[in-house]
Coordinates of C-alpha atoms and ligand atoms in Angstrom, one line a residue:
Chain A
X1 CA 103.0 57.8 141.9
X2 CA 105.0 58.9 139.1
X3 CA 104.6 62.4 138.2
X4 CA 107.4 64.5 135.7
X5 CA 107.9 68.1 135.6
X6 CA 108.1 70.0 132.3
X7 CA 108.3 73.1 130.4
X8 CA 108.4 74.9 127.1
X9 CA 111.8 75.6 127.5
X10 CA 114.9 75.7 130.1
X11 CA 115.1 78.5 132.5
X12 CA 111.5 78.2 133.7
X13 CA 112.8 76.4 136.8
X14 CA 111.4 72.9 136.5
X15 CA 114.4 71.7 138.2
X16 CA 114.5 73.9 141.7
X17 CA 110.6 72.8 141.8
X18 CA 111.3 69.1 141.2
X19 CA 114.3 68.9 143.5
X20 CA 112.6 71.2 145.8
X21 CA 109.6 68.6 146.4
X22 CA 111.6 65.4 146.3
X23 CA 113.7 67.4 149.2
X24 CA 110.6 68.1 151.8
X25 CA 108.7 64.9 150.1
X26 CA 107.7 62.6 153.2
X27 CA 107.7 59.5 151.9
X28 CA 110.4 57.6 150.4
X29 CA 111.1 59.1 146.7
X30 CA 113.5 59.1 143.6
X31 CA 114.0 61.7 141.8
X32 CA 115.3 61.1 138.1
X33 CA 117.3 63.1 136.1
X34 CA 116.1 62.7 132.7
X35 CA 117.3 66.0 131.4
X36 CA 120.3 63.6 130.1
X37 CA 121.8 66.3 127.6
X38 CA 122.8 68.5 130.7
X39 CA 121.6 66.7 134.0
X40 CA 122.3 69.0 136.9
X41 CA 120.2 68.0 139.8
X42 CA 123.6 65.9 141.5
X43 CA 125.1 69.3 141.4
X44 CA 122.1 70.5 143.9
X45 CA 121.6 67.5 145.6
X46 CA 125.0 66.2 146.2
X47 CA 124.3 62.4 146.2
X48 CA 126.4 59.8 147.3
X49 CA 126.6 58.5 143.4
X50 CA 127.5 54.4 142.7
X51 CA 129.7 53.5 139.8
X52 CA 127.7 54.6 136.2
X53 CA 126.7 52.2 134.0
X54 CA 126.9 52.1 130.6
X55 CA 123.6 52.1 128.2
X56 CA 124.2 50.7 124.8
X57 CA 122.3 50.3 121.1
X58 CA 122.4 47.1 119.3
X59 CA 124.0 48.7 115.7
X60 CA 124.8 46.3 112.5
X61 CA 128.5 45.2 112.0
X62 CA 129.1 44.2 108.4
X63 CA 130.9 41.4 108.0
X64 CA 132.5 42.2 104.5
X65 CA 133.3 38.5 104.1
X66 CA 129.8 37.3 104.1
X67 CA 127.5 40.7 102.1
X68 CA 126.5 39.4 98.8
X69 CA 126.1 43.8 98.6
X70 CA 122.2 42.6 97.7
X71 CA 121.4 45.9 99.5
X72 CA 117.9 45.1 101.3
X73 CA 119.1 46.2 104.4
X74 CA 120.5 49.4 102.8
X75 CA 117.0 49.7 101.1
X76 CA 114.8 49.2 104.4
X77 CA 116.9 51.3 106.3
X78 CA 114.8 54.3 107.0
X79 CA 117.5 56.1 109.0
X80 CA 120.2 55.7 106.1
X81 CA 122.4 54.4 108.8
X82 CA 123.3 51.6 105.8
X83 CA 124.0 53.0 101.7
X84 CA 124.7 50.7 99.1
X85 CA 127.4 52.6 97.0
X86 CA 128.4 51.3 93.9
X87 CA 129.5 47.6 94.7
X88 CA 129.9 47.9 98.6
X89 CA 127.8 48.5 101.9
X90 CA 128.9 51.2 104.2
X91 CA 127.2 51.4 107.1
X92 CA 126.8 54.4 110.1
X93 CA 126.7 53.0 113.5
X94 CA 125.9 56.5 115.1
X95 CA 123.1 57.1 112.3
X96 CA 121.5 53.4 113.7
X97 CA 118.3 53.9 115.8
X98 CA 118.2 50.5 116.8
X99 CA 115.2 49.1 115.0
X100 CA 116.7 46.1 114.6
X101 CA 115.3 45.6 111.0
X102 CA 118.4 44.8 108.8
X103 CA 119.0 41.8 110.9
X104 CA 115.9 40.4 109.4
X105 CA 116.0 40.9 106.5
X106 CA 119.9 39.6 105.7
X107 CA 120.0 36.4 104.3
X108 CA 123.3 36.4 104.2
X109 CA 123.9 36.9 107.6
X110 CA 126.6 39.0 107.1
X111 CA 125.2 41.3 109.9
X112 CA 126.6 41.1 113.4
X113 CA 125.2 42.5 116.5
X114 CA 127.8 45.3 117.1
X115 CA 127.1 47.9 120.0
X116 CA 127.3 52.1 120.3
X117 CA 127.5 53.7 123.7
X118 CA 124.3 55.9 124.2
X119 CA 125.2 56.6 127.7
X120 CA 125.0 55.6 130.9
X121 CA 122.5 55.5 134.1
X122 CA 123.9 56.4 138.0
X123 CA 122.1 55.5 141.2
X124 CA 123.0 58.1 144.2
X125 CA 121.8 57.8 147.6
X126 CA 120.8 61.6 149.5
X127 CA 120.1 63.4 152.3
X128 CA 119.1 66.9 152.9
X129 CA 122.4 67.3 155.0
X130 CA 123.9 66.9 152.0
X131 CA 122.1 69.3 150.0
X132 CA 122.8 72.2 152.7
X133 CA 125.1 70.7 155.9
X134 CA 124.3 73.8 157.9
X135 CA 120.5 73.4 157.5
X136 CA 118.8 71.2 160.5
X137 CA 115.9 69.0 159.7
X138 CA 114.1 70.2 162.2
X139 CA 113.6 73.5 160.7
X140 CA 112.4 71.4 157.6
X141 CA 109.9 69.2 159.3
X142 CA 108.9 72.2 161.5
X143 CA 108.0 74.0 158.2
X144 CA 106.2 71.0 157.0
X145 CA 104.4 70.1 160.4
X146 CA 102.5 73.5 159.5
X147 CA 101.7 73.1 156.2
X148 CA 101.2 68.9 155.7
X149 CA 99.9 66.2 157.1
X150 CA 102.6 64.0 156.5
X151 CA 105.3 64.9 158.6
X152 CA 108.5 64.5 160.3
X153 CA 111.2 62.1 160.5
X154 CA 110.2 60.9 157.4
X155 CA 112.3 62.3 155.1
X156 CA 114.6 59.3 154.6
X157 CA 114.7 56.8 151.4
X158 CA 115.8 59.8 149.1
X159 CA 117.5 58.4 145.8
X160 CA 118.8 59.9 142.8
X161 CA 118.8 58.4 139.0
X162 CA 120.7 60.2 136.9
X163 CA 120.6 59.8 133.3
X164 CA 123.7 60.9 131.1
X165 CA 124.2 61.1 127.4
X166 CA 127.4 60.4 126.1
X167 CA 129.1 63.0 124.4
X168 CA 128.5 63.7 120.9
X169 CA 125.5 61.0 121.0
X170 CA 122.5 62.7 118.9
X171 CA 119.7 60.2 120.3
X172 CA 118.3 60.3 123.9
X173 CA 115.1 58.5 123.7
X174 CA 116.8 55.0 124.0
X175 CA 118.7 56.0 127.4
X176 CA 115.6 57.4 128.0
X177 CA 114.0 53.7 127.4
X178 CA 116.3 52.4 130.1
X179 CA 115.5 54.8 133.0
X180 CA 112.0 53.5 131.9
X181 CA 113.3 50.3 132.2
X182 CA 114.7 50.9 135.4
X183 CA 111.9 52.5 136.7
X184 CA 109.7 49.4 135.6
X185 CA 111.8 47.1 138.2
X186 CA 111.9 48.9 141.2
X187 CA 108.1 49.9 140.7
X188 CA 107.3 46.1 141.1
X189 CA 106.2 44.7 144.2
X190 CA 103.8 45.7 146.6
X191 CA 102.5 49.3 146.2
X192 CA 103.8 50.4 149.4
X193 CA 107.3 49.6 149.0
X194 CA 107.6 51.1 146.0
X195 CA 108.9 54.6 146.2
X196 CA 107.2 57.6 144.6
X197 CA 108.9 58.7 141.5
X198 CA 109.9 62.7 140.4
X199 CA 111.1 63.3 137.0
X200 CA 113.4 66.4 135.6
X201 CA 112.1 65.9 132.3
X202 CA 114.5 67.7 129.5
X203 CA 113.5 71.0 128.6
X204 CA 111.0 71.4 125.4
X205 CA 108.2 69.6 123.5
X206 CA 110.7 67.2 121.1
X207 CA 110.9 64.0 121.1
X208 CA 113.0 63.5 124.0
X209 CA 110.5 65.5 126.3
X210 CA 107.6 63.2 125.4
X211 CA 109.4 60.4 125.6
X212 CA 109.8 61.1 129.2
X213 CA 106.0 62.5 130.1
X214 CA 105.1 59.3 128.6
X215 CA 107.2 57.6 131.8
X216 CA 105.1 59.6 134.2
X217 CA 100.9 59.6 135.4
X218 CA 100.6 63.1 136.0
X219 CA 102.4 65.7 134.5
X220 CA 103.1 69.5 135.9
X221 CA 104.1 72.4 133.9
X222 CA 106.6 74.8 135.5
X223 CA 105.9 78.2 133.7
X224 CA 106.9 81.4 134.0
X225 CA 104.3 84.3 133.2
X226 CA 106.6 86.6 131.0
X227 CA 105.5 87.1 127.5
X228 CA 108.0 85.0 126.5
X229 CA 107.6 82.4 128.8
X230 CA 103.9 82.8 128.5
X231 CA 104.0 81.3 124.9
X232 CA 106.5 78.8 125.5
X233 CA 104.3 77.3 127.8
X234 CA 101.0 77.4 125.7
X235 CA 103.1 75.7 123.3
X236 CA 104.0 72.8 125.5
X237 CA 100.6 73.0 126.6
X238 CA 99.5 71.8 122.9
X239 CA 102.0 69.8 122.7
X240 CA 101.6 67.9 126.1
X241 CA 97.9 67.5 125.7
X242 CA 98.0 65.0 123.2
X243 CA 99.3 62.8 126.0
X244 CA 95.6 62.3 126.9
X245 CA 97.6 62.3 130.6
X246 CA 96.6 64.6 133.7
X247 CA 98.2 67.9 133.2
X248 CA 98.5 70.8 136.5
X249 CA 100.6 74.0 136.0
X250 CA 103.1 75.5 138.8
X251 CA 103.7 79.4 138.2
X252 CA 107.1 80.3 139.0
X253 CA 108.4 84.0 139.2
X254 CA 105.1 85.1 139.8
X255 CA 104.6 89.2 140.7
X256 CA 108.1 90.1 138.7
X257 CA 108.3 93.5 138.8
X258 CA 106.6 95.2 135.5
X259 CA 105.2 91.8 134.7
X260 CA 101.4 91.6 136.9
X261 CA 99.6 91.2 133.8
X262 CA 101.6 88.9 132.4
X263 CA 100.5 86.6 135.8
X264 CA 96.6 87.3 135.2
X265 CA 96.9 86.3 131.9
X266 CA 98.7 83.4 132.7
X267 CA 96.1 82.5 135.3
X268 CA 93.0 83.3 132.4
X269 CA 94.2 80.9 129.9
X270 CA 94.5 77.9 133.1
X271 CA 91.1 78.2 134.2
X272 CA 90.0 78.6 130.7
X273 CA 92.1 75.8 129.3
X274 CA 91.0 73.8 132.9
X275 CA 94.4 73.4 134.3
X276 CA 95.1 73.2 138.0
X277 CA 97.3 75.7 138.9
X278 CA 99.3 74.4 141.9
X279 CA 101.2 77.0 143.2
X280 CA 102.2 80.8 142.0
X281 CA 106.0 80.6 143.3
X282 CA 106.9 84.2 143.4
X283 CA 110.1 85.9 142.0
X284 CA 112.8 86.2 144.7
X285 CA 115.7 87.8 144.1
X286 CA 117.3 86.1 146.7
X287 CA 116.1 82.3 145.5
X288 CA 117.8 83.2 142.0
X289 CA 121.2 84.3 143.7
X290 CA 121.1 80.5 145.5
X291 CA 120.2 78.8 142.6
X292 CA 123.1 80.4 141.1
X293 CA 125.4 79.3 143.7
X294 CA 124.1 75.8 143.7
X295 CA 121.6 75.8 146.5
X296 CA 118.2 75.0 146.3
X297 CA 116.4 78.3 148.1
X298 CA 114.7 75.7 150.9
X299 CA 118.1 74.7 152.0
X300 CA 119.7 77.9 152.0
X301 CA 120.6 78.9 155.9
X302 CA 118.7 81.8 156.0
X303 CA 115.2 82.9 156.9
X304 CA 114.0 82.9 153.2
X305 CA 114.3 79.3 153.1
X306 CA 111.9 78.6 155.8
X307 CA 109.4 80.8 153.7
X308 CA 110.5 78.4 150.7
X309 CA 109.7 75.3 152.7
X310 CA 106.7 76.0 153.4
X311 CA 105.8 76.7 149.9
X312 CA 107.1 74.0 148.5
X313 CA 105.3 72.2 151.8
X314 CA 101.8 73.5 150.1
X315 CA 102.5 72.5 146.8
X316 CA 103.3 69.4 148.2
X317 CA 100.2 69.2 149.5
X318 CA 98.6 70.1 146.3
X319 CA 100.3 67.9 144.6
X320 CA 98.2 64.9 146.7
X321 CA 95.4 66.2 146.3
X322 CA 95.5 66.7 142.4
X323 CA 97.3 63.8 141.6
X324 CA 96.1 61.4 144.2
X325 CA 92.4 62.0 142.6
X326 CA 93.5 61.9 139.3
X327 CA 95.6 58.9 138.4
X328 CA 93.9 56.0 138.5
X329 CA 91.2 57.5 136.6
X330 CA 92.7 57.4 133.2
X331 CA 93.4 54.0 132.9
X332 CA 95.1 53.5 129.4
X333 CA 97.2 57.0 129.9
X334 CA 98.7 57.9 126.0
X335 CA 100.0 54.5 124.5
X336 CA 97.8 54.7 121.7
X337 CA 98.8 58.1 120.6
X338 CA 101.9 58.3 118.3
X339 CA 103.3 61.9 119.1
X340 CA 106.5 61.1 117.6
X341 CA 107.2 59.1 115.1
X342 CA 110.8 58.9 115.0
X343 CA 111.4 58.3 118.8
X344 CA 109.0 55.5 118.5
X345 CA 110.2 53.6 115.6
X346 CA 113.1 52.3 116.7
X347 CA 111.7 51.3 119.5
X348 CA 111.8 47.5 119.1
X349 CA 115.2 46.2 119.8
X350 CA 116.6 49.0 122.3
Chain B
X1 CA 132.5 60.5 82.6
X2 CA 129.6 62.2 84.1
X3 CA 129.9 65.0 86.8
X4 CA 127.3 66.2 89.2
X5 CA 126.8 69.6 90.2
X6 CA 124.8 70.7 92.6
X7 CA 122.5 73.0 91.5
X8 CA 119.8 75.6 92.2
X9 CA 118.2 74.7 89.2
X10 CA 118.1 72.9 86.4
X11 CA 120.2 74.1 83.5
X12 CA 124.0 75.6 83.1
X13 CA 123.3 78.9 84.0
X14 CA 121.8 77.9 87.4
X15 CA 123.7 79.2 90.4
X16 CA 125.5 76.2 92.6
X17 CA 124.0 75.2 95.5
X18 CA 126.0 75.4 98.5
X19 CA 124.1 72.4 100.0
X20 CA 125.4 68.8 98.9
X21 CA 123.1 66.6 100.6
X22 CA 119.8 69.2 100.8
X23 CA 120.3 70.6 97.0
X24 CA 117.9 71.0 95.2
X25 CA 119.1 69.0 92.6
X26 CA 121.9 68.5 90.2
X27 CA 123.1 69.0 86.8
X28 CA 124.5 65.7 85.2
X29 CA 127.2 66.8 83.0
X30 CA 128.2 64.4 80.5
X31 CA 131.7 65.4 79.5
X32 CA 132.3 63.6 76.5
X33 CA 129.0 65.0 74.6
X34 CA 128.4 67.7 76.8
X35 CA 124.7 66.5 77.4
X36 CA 122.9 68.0 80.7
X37 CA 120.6 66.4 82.4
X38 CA 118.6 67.2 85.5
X39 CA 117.6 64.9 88.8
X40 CA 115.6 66.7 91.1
X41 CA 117.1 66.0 94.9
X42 CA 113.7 67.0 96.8
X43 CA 113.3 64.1 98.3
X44 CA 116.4 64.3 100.3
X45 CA 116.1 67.9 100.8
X46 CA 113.2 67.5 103.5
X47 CA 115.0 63.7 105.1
X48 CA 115.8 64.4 109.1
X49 CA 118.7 62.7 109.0
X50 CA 120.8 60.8 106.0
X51 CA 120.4 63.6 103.1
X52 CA 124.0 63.5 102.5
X53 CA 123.9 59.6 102.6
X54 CA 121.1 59.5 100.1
X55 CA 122.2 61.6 97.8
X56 CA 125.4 60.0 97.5
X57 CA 123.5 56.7 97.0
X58 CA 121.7 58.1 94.2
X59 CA 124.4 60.4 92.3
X60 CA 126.3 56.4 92.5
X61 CA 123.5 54.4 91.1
X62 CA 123.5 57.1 88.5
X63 CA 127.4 56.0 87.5
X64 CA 128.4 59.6 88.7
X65 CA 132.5 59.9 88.5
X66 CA 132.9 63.8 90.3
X67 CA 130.8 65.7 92.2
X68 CA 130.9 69.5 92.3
X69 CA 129.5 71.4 94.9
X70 CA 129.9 73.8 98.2
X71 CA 129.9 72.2 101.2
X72 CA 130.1 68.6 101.5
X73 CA 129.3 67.2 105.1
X74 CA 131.4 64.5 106.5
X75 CA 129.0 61.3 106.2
X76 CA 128.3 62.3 102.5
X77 CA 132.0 63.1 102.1
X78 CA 132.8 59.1 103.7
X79 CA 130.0 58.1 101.0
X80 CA 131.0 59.5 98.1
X81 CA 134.5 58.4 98.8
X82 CA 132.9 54.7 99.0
X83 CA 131.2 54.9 96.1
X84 CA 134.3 55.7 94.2
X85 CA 134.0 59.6 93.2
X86 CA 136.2 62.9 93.2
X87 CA 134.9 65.4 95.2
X88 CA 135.2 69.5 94.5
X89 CA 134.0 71.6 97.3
X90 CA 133.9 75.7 97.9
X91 CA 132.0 75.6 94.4
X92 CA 129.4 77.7 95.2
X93 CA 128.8 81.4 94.5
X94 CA 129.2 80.9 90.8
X95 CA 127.1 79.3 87.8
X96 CA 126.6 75.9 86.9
X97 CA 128.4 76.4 83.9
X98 CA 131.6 78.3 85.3
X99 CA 131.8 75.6 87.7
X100 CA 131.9 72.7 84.7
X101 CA 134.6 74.9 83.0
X102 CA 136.7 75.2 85.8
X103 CA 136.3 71.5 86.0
X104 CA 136.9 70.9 82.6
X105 CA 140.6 73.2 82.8
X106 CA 142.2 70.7 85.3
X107 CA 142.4 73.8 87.8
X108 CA 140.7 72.1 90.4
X109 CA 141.9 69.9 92.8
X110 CA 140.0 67.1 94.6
X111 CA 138.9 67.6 98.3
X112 CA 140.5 64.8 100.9
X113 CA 138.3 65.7 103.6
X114 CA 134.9 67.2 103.8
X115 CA 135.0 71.2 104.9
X116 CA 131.8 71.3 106.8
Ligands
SF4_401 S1 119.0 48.5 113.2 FE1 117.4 49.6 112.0 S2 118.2 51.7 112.1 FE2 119.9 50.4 112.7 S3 121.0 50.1 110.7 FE3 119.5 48.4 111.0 S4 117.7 49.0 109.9 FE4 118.9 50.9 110.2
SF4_402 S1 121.3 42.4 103.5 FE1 123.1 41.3 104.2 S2 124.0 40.5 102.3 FE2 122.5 42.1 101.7 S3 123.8 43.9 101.5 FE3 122.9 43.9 103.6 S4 124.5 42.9 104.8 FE4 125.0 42.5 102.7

């Protein structure tokens, strides 16, 4: 099961939900990072992070010796990442998407395959020890031996893939194609040895965003219910639906103070709309002052986290039981929509 | 030679555009008969990414020697010096016509590096 969390925009907490889960999950899980801009969940989950490796485009190298300057690749390069100026080729390696089309068309072969860093990809190992050393598992699996059916002991097999753009690189869907690609081979094999997969998508509805829903089978919207936040998520919403993919929504912050309407109205357009809502995560003053520290609130020593574990225990829950029903049933889940043309293009030869 | 200016619109008095690469077009300035002509830059104007780069391409097919304009970004600016061509920035805020003047006095100088 592959499911990615989303939202309009940052700050809606998609991260504390998705790192919350994979943290009381009960079956071996990865979580992915594919917020690769700013990926932050290591900072949270404190992995035990192998050596990065580097993710790379294949980019056009002219080989001045060999152009004829006939400029077809300059004129079938949609992304300008080759000009034809006066009697010479110049060409921008960091404008190249990757396409791979100037190769083909070069008679001269005066093109070489040259290479740009996009970024790289980082396997950690975790624990929940790690996440909070003071906190016992025991408290965790007694929260969860309430609330799921699944429970303790079980909460080994916890990996991390972190996604990381290099700096000053303008194009994350390739990287993004490699966690895909990563994902593909550890998901083959026989179902059961294959781990279930959470993703951090990056915040938004651009091209990066889908790219990465496009990963996942099930998709859940973290949203909060201010008016704000309320239209940044009906936004995504649209924007998600084309997906054709199963779509639940988690409510986060729910009952701020000066806000309750904001939460029915949130709720309204869900049942109208006929989205699952999951969970209503309320606001917690004291969640926001761990997040802010680097804590997750569910591993925080205090009482409050044991409330948060067993939240996050029922949303677990809800989680199966929305998601366990639903994929399988779409079978072809959104390759045959084109939601974005220029993260899709230069698909071919990444 | 011919000069390009980018421009707001399409004659002389036209204000400069500050915008090299998403212009709205330029004035062609021949400076040996003083002809104008005008080449709409639209199509570049609404490109995601390469505006500067196309532009450049087609001020240089047009034989273009100097380009006069505002702000020149740094691909169009490693274009245009490519392609062969002067380039005067931190044009903007005047006419067309002032700018061709200026041009035409020798008080400019040429820009090494792109001030965007
Ligand atoms: S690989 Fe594609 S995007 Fe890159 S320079 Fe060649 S034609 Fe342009
Ligand atoms: S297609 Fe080949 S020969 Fe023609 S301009 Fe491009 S690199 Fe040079």
């Amino acid at each position: 099961m592959r499911i990615a969390f989303a939202s309009g925009k940052g700050g809606a907490g998609k991260t504390t939900v998705a790192a919350s889960l994979a943290a009381i999950w009960p079956h071996p899980c990865l979580i992915v990072d594919a917020d690769v801009e700013a990926p932050n969940l290591h900072l949270f989950l404190h992995p035990h992070l192998e050596a990065a490796q580097s993710v790379y485009l294949t980019v056009p190298e002219l080989d001045s010796e060999k152009c004829t300057a006939c400029g077809d690749c300059a004129a079938m390069c949609s992304y300008k990442a080759i000009a034809k100026l006066g009697a010479g080729l110049i060409v921008f390696a960091d404008m190249c998407h990757g396409c791979g089309g100037c190769f083909e068309v070069c008679q001269a072969n005066a093109l070489k395959k040259g290479k740009r860093e996009l970024g790289s990809l980082q396997w950690g190992s975790w624990s929940l020890k790690m996440g909070a050393d003071q906190n016992s598992d025991q408290n965790l699996n007694q929260a969860l031996g309430q609330t799921s059916s699944q429970t303790s002991g079980k909460n080994s097999g916890k990996t991390l893939l972190m996604g990381k753009s290099r700096v000053g690189e303008a194009m994350s869907p390739p990287l993004l194609r490699a966690i895909d690609g990563a994902l593909a081979a550890i998901s083959v094999g026989d179902a059961a040895s294959v781990p279930d997969i959470l993703i951090d998508s990056p915040p938004g509805v651009s091209c990066p965003a889908m790219t990465t829903a496009r990963m996942a089978d099930a998709l859940v919207l973290v949203a909060e219910s201010t008016p704000f936040g309320t239209y940044d998520f009906k936004l995504a919403h649209a924007a998600f639906k084309k997906l054709n993919m199963p779509l639940a929504v988690v409510m986060n912050r729910a009952g701020m103070p000066g806000n309750e309407s904001g939460d029915a109205a949130l709720e309204k357009y869900c049942a109208a709309e006929g989205l699952p809502l999951l969970a209503r995560l309320p606001f917690d003053l004291q969640a926001a002052e761990a997040y802010a520290r680097g804590y997750l609130p569910l591993l925080e020593q205090s009482a409050n986290a044991l409330i948060w574990q067993r939240r996050f225990g029922l949303l677990y829950d809800a989680v199966q039981r929305w998601a366990g029903g639903k994929i399988g049933q779409i079978a072809e889940p959104c390759s045959a929509v084109n939601i974005c043309a220029s993260g899709t293009t230069g698909a071919g030869h990444a | 030679m011919k000069i390009a200016v980018s421009s707001e619109g399409p004659g002389l008095e036209s204000q400069v555009d500050p915008r090299f690469g998403r212009a709205a077009g330029f004035v062609i300035v021949d400076m040996e008969s003083m002809n104008t002509e005008y080449v709409d830059n639209g199509a570049s104007q609404v490109m995601a990414q390469g505006a500067g780069i196309e532009t450049a391409e087609r001020l240089s097919a047009l034989g273009v020697g100097a380009v006069l304009s505002g702000y020149v970004g740094p691909k169009a600016f490693t274009a245009l010096q490519a392609a062969g061509m002067q380039i005067y920035q931190d044009l903007d805020g005047r006419s067309v016509g002032d700018a061709v003047r200026c041009y035409a006095g020798g008080t400019l100088n040429p820009a090494t590096a792109s001030n965007k």
